[in-house]
Coordinates of C-alpha atoms in Angstrom, one line a residue:
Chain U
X1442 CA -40.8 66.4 25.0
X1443 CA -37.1 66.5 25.0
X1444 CA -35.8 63.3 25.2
X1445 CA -31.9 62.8 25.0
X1446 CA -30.2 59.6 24.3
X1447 CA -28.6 59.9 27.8
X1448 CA -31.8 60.3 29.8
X1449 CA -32.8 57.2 28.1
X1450 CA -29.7 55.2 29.3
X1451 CA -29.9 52.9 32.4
X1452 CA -27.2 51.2 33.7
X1453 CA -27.0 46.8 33.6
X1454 CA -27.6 47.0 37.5
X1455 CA -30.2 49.0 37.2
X1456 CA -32.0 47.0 35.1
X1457 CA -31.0 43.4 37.1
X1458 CA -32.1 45.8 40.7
X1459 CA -35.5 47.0 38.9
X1460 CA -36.2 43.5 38.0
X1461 CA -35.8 42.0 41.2
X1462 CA -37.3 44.9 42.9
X1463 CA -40.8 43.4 40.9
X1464 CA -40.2 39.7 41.7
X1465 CA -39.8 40.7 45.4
X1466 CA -43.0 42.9 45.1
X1467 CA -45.0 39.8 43.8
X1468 CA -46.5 37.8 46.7
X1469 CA -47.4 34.5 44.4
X1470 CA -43.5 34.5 44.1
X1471 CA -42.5 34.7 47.9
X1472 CA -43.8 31.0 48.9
X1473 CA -43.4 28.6 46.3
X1474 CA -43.9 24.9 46.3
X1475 CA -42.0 23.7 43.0
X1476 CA -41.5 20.3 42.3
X1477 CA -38.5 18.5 40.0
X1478 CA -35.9 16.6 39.5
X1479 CA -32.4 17.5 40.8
X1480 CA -30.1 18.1 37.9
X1481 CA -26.2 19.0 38.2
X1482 CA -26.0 19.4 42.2
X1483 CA -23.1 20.5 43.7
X1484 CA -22.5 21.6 47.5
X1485 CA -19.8 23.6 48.0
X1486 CA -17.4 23.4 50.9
X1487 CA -19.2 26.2 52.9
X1488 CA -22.5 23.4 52.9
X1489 CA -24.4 25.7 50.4
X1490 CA -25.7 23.3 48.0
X1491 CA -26.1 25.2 44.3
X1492 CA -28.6 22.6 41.6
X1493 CA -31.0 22.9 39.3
X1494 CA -34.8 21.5 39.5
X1495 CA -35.6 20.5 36.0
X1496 CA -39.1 18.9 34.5
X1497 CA -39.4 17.6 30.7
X1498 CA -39.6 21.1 29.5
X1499 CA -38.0 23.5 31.8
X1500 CA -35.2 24.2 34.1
X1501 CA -34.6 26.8 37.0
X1502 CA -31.3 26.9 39.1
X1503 CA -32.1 26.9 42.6
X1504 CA -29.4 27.6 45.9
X1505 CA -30.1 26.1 49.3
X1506 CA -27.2 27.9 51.8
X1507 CA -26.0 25.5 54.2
X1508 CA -28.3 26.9 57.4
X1509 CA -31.3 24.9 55.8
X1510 CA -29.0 22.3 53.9
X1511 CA -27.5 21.2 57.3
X1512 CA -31.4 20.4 58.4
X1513 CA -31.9 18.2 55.6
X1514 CA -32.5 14.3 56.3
X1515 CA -31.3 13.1 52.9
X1516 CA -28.6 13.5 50.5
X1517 CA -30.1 15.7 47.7
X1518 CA -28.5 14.3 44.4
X1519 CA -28.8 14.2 40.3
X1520 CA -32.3 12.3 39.2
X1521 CA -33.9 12.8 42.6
X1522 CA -37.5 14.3 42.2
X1523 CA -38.1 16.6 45.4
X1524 CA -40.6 19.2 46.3
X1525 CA -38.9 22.2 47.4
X1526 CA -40.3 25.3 49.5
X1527 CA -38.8 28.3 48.1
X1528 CA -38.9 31.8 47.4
X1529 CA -38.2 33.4 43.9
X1530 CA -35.7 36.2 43.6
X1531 CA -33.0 37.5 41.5
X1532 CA -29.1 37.3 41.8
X1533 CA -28.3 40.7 40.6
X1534 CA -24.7 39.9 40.0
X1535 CA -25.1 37.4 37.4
X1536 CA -28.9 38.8 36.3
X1537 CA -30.9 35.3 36.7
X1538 CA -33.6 34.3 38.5
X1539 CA -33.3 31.2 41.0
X1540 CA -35.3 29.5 43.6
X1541 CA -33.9 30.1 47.3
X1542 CA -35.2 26.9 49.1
X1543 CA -35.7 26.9 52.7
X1544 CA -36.5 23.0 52.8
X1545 CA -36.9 20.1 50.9
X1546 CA -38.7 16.8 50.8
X1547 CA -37.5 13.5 48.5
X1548 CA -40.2 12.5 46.9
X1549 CA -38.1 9.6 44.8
X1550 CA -36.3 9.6 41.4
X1551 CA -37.3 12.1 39.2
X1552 CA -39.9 11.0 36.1
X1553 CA -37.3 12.0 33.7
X1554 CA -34.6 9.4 35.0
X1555 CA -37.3 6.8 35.7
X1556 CA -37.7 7.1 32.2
X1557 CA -34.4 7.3 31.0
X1558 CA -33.1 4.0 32.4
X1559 CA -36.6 2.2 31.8
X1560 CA -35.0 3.0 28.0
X1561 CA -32.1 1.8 28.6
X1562 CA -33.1 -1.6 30.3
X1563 CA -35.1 -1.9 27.6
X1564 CA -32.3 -0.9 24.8
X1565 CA -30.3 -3.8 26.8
X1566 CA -32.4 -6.3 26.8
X1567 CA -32.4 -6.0 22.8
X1568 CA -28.7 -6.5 23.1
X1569 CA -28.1 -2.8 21.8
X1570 CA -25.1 -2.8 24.3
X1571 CA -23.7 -6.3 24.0
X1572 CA -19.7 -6.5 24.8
X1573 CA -20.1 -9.4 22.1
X1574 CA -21.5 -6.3 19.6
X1575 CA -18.2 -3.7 20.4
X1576 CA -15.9 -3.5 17.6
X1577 CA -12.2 -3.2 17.6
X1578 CA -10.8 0.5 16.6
X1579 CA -8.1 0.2 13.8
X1580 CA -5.3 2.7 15.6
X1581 CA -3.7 2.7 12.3
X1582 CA -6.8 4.4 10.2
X1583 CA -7.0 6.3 6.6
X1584 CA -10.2 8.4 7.3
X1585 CA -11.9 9.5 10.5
X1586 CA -15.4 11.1 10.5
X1587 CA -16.4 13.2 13.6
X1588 CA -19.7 14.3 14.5
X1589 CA -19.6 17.5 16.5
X1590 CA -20.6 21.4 16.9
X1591 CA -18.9 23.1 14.3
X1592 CA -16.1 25.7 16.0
X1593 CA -16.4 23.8 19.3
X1594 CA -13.6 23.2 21.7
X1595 CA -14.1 19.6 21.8
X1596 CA -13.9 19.7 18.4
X1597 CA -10.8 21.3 17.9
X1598 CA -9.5 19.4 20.6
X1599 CA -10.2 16.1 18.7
X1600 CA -8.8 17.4 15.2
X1601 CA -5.6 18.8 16.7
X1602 CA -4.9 15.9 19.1
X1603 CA -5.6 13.6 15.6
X1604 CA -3.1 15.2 13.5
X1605 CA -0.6 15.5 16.0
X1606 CA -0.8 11.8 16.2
X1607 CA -1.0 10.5 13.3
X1608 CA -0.7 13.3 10.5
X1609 CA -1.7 10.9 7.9
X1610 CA -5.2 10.6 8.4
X1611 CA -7.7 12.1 6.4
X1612 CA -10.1 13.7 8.4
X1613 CA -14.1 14.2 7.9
X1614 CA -16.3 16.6 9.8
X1615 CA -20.0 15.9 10.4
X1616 CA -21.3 19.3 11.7
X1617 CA -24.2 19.0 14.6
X1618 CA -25.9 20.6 16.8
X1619 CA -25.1 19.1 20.2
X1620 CA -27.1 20.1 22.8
X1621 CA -31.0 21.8 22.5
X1622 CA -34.4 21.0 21.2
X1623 CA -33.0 20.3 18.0
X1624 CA -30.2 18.6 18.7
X1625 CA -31.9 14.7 18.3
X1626 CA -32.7 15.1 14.6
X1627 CA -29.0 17.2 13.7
X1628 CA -26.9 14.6 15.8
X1629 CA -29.0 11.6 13.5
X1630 CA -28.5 13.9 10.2
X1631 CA -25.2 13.5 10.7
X1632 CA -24.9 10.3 11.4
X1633 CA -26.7 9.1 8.2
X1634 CA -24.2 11.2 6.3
X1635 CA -21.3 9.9 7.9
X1636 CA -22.4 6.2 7.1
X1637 CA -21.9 7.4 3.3
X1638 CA -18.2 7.6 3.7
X1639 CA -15.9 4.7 3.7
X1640 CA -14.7 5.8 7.3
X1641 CA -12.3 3.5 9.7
X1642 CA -13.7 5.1 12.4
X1643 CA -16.8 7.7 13.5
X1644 CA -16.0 9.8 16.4
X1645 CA -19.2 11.2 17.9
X1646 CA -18.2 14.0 20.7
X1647 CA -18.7 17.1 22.7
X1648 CA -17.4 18.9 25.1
X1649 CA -18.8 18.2 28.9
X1650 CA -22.0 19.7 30.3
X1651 CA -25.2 19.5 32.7
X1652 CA -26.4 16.5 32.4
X1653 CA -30.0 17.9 30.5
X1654 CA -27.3 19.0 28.2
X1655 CA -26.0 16.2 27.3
X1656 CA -29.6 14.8 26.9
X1657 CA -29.9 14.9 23.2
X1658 CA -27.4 11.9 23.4
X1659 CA -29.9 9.9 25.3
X1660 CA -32.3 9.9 22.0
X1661 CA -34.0 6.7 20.9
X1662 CA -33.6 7.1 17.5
X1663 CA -30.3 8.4 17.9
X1664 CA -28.9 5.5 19.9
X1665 CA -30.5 3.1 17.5
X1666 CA -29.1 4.7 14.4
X1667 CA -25.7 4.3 16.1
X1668 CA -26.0 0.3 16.9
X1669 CA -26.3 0.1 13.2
X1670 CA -23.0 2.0 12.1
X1671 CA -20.9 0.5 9.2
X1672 CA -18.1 1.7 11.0
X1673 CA -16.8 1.6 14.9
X1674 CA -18.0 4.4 16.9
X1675 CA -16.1 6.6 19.7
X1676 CA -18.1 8.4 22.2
X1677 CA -16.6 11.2 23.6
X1678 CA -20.1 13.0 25.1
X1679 CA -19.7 14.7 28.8
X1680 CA -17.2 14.0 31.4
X1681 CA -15.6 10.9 33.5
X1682 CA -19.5 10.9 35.6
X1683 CA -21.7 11.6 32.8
X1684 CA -23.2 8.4 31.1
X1685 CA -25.8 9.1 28.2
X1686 CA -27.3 6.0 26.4
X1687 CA -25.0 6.8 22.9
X1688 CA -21.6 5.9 25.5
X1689 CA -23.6 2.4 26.1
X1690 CA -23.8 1.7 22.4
X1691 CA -21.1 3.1 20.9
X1692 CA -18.0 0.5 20.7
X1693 CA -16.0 2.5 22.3
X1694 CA -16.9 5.0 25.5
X1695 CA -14.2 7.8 26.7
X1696 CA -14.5 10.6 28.7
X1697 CA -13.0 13.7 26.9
X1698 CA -12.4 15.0 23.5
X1699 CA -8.4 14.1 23.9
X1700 CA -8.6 10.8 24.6
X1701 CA -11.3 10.0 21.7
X1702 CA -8.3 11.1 19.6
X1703 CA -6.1 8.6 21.3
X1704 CA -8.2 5.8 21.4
X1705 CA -8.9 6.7 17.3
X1706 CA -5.0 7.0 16.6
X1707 CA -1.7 5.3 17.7
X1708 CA 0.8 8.0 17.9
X1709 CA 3.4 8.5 15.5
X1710 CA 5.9 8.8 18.7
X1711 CA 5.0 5.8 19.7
X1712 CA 5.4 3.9 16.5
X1713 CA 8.9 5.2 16.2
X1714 CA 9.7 4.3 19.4
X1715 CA 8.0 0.7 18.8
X1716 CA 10.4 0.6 15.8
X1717 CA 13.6 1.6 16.9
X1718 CA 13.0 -0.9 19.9
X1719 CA 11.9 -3.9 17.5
X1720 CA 15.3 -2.7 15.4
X1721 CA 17.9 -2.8 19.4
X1722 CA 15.6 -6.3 19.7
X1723 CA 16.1 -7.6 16.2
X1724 CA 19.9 -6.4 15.9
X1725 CA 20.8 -7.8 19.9
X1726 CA 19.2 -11.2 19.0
X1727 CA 20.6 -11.4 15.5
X1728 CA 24.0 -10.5 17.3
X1729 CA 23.4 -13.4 19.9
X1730 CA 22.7 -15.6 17.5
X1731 CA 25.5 -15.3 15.4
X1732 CA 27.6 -15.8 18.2
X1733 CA 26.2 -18.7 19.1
X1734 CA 26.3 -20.1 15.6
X1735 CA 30.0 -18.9 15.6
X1736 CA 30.3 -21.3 19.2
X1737 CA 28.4 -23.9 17.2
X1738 CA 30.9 -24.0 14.1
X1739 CA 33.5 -23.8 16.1
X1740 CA 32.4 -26.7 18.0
X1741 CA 31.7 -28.8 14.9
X1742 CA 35.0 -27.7 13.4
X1743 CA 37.0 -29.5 16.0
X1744 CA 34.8 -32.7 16.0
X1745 CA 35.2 -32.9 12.4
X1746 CA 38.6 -32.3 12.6
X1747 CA 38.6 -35.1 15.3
X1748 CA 36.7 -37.5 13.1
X1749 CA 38.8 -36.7 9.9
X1750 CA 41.7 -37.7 12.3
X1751 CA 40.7 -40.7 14.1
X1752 CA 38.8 -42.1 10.6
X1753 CA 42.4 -41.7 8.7
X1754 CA 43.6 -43.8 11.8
X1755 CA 41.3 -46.9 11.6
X1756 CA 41.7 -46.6 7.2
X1757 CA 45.6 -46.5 8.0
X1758 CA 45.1 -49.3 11.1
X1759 CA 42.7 -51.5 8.6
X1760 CA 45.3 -51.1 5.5
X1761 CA 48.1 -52.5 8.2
X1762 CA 46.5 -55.3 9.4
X1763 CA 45.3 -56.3 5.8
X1764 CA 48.8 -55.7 4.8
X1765 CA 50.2 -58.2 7.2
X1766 CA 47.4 -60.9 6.6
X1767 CA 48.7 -60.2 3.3
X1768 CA 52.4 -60.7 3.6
X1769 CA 51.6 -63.3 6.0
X1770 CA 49.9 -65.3 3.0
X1771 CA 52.9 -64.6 0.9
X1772 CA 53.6 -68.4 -1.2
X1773 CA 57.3 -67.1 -1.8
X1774 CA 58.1 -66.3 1.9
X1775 CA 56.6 -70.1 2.8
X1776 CA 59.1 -71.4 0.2
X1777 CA 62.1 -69.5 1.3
X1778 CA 61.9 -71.0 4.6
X1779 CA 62.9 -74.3 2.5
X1780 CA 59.5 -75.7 1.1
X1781 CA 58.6 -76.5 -1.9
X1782 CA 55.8 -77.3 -4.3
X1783 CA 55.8 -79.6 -7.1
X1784 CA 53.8 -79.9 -10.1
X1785 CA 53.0 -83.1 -12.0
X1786 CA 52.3 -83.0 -16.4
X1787 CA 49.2 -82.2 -15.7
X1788 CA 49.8 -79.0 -13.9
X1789 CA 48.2 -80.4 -10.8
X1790 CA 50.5 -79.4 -7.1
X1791 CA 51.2 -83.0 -6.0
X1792 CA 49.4 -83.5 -2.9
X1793 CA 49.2 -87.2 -3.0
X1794 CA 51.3 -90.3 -4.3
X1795 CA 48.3 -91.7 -6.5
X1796 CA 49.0 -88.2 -8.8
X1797 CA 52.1 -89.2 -10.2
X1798 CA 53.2 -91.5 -13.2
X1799 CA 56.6 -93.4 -13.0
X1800 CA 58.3 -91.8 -16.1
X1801 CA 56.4 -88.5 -16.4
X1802 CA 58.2 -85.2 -15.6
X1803 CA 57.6 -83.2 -12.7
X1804 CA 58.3 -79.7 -12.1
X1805 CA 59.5 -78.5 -8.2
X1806 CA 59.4 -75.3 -7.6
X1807 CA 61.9 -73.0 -5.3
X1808 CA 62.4 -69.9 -3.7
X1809 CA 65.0 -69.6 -6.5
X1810 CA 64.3 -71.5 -9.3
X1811 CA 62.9 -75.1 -10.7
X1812 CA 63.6 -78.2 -11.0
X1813 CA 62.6 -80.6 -13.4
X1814 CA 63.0 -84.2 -12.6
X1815 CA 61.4 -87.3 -14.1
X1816 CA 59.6 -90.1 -11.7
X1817 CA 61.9 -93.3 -11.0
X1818 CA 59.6 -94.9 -8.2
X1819 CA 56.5 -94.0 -6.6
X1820 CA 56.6 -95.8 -3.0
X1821 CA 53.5 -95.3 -0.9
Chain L
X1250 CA 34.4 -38.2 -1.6
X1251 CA 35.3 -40.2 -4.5
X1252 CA 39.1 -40.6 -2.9
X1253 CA 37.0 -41.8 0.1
X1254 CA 35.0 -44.3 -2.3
X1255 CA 38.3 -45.1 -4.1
X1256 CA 39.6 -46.4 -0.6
X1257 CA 36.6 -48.3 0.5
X1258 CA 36.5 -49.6 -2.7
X1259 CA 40.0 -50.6 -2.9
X1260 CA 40.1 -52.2 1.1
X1261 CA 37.2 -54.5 -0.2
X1262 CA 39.0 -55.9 -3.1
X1263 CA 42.2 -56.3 -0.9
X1264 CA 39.9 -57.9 2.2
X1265 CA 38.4 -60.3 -0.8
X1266 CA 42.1 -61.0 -1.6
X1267 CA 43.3 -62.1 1.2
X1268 CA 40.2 -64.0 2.3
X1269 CA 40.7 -65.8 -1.0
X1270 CA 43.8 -66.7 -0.2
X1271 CA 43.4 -67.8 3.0
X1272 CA 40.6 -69.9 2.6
X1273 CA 41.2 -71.1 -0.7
X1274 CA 42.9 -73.6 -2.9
X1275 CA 45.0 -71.3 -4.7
X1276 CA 48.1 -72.6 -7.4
X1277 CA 51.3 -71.1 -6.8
X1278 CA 50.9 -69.0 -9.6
X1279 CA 47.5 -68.0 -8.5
X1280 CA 48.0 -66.9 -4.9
X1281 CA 51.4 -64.9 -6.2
X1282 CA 49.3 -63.1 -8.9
X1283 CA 47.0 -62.4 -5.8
X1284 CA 49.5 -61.5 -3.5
X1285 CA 50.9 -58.7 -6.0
X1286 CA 47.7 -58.0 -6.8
X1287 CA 47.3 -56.9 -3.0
X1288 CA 50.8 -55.6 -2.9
X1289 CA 49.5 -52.7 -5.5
X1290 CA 46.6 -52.2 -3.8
X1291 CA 48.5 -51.5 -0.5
X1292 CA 50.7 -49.4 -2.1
X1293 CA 47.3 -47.7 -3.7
X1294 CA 45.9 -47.2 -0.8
X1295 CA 48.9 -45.8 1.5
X1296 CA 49.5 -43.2 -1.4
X1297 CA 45.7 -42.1 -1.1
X1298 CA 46.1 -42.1 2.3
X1299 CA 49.1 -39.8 2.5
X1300 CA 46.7 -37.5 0.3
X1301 CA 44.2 -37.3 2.4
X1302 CA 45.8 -36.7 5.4
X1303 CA 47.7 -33.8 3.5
X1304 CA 44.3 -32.4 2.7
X1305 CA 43.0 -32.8 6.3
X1306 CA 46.2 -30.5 7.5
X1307 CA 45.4 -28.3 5.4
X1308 CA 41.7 -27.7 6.4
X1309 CA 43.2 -27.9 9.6
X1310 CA 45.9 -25.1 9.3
X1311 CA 43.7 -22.7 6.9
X1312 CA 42.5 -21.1 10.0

């Protein structure tokens, strides 16, 4: 037999059409009853609801178009456990197999959420998720330590959004894998590394996903490990709706890859501009104040000036009156206007009669001159 | 200051002066001593004054 290489060759929708032309032959496949949990629903605007129906160990997408959807007498959404009725069959364009579900029936939340928050009431009521336990992030750090998957987006994100902020910061990558069976163990790997380093800050992130993507950040063990971090911790896992147990412990929750780097880091930018507005603030009130001082001495200059003044006024007013007290006390100016005072030998002024001797010689005195005259008769 | 201590100084012993000789018995001899006693110290004291009030126009002016 002659077989060329191009007999051999099939083309990608031949292969997708053969497929689906054996699921449609296959009668166990045309009425299913399949029961799950709704994962990552999503109705479009046309009414066709697209979703997946997951169990603890496998997933299938699965499309309701809106002629059954617009029968249904709930609204399907994320953790609901539901039986559906539904045939198998493959969407050739993308090559995957899905469920098309003619009806569905609630059956209540899925065993996999029950589960889920029956964890995390239980992590709560140990206080795993105290406000009183979140730590402050230092915006000013030396060393950050992320844990991610290596090349990621959300990785890159993170690093270049860091060193665009704040290009000092050294920074230290924890490589994981983020999402998958192994996931659990790498993302706690990495963690016990990172608490090694004398980190400010541990940034633990990915980029969004399904929400049994994101599921790995739900682990027990992992969460636990993480309420015992030496350093804050910033979750960055999934998107503004997504909530996985790690946001609920870390100190810090965000929604995306950027904004873990913001909440890590103050910008540079901003610190500049901090600056050069605590400079206009420090050099307007330093300018105010000197002005005012400027008022004040100006102010004190002419009251001293006054005081100077009016206390060279009462010294010059004080000297005056003293002055004529002075000149009014003045013996000479009492004897010019024609008194006189007399002494007797002893040197005693002669106030009375009984303090002179007939004989002895007194001595008068003038405004001019003295006169010395001796005692005749002393007559009372 | 110590022109400004000089003057209180100086109007104390001239207020003792002529509260001395006021109330006071003095001799003639005594209340003249006094009297140029407080003479010098008025003449003391107007100098000082002038001085001071020279200085005070010139703080005053050096603006």
């Amino acid at each position: 037999m002659n077989l060329t290489p191009e007999a051999l060759i099939v083309s990608v929708s031949q292969v997708n059409e053969y497929i689906k032309e054996i699921i449609s032959r296959d009668e166990n496949l045309k009425y299913v009853l399949v029961k799950g949990e709704i994962s990552n629903f999503k109705a479009g605007p046309n009414g066709h609801c697209y979703f997946s129906l997951k169990d603890s160990k496998s997933i299938i997408n699965a499309v309701m178009f809106s002629t059954q959807s617009k029968k249904l007498s709930f609204n399907p959404k994320d953790g609901d456990e539901v039986v559906c009725f539904a045939s198998v069959s493959v969407y050739e364009a993308r090559g995957t197999y899905q469920l098309y579900v003619q009806s569905m029936q609630s059956t209540g939340k899925g065993q996999l959420l029950v589960e889920l928050e029956e964890l995390k009431r239980k992590l709560q009521a140990e206080g795993l998720f105290d406000p009183s336990r979140k730590r402050k992030i230092d915006i000013f750090p030396n060393k950050i330590g992320i844990i991610s998957a290596l090349n990621s987006a959300g990785l890159k994100d993170i690093v270049t959004n860091i060193k665009r902020r704040l290009p000092t910061v050294e920074i230290f990558i924890f490589p994981s894998l983020v999402q998958g069976e192994q996931a659990p163990k790498s993302l706690l790997k990495a963690f016990e590394l990172s608490q090694n380093y004398p980190l400010d800050t541990l940034i633990i992130g990915r980029g969004g996903g399904a929400s049994e993507d994101l599921s790995a950040f739900n682990d027990e063990t992992l969460v636990r490990a993480i309420s015992t971090s030496k350093m804050p911790v910033i979750a960055a896992v999934g998107h503004e709706i997504d909530f996985t147990l790690v946001d609920y412990v870390a100190d810090v929750r965000v929604s995306t890859p950027t904004a873990a780097a913001e909440k890590a880091t103050i910008d540079k930018r901003e610190i500049l501009q901090q600056l050069d507005d605590y400079v206009n603030l420090m050099q307007n009130a330093l300018k105010a104040k000197v002005k005012e001082n400027i008022k004040i001495v100006k102010e004190l200059d002419e009251k001293l000036i006054y005081i100077l003044k009016d206390n060279l006024k009462n010294v010059q007013m004080k000297i005056n009156y003293l002055n004529s007290v002075l000149e009014s006390l003045n013996p000479v100016k009492v004897i010019e206007r024609g008194y006189s005072i007399t002494y007797n030998e002893k040197g005693e002024i002669i106030k009375d009669i009984s303090q002179v001797v007939i004989g002895e010689n007194i001595k008068t005195i003038l405004a001019n001159g003295e006169i010395i005259s001796e005692v005749k008769k002393a007559v009372k | 200051m110590s022109d400004q201590n000089n003057i209180k100084s100086k109007i104390e012993i001239l207020n003792t002066i002529v509260t001395r000789m006021n109330d006071e018995e003095l001799s003639l001899d005594e209340s003249l001593q006094l009297y140029k006693q407080g003479k010098a110290i008025v003449e003391e004291l107007n100098k000082l004054l002038e001085e001071a009030k020279e200085v005070v126009e010139k703080v005053i002016t050096s603006d």
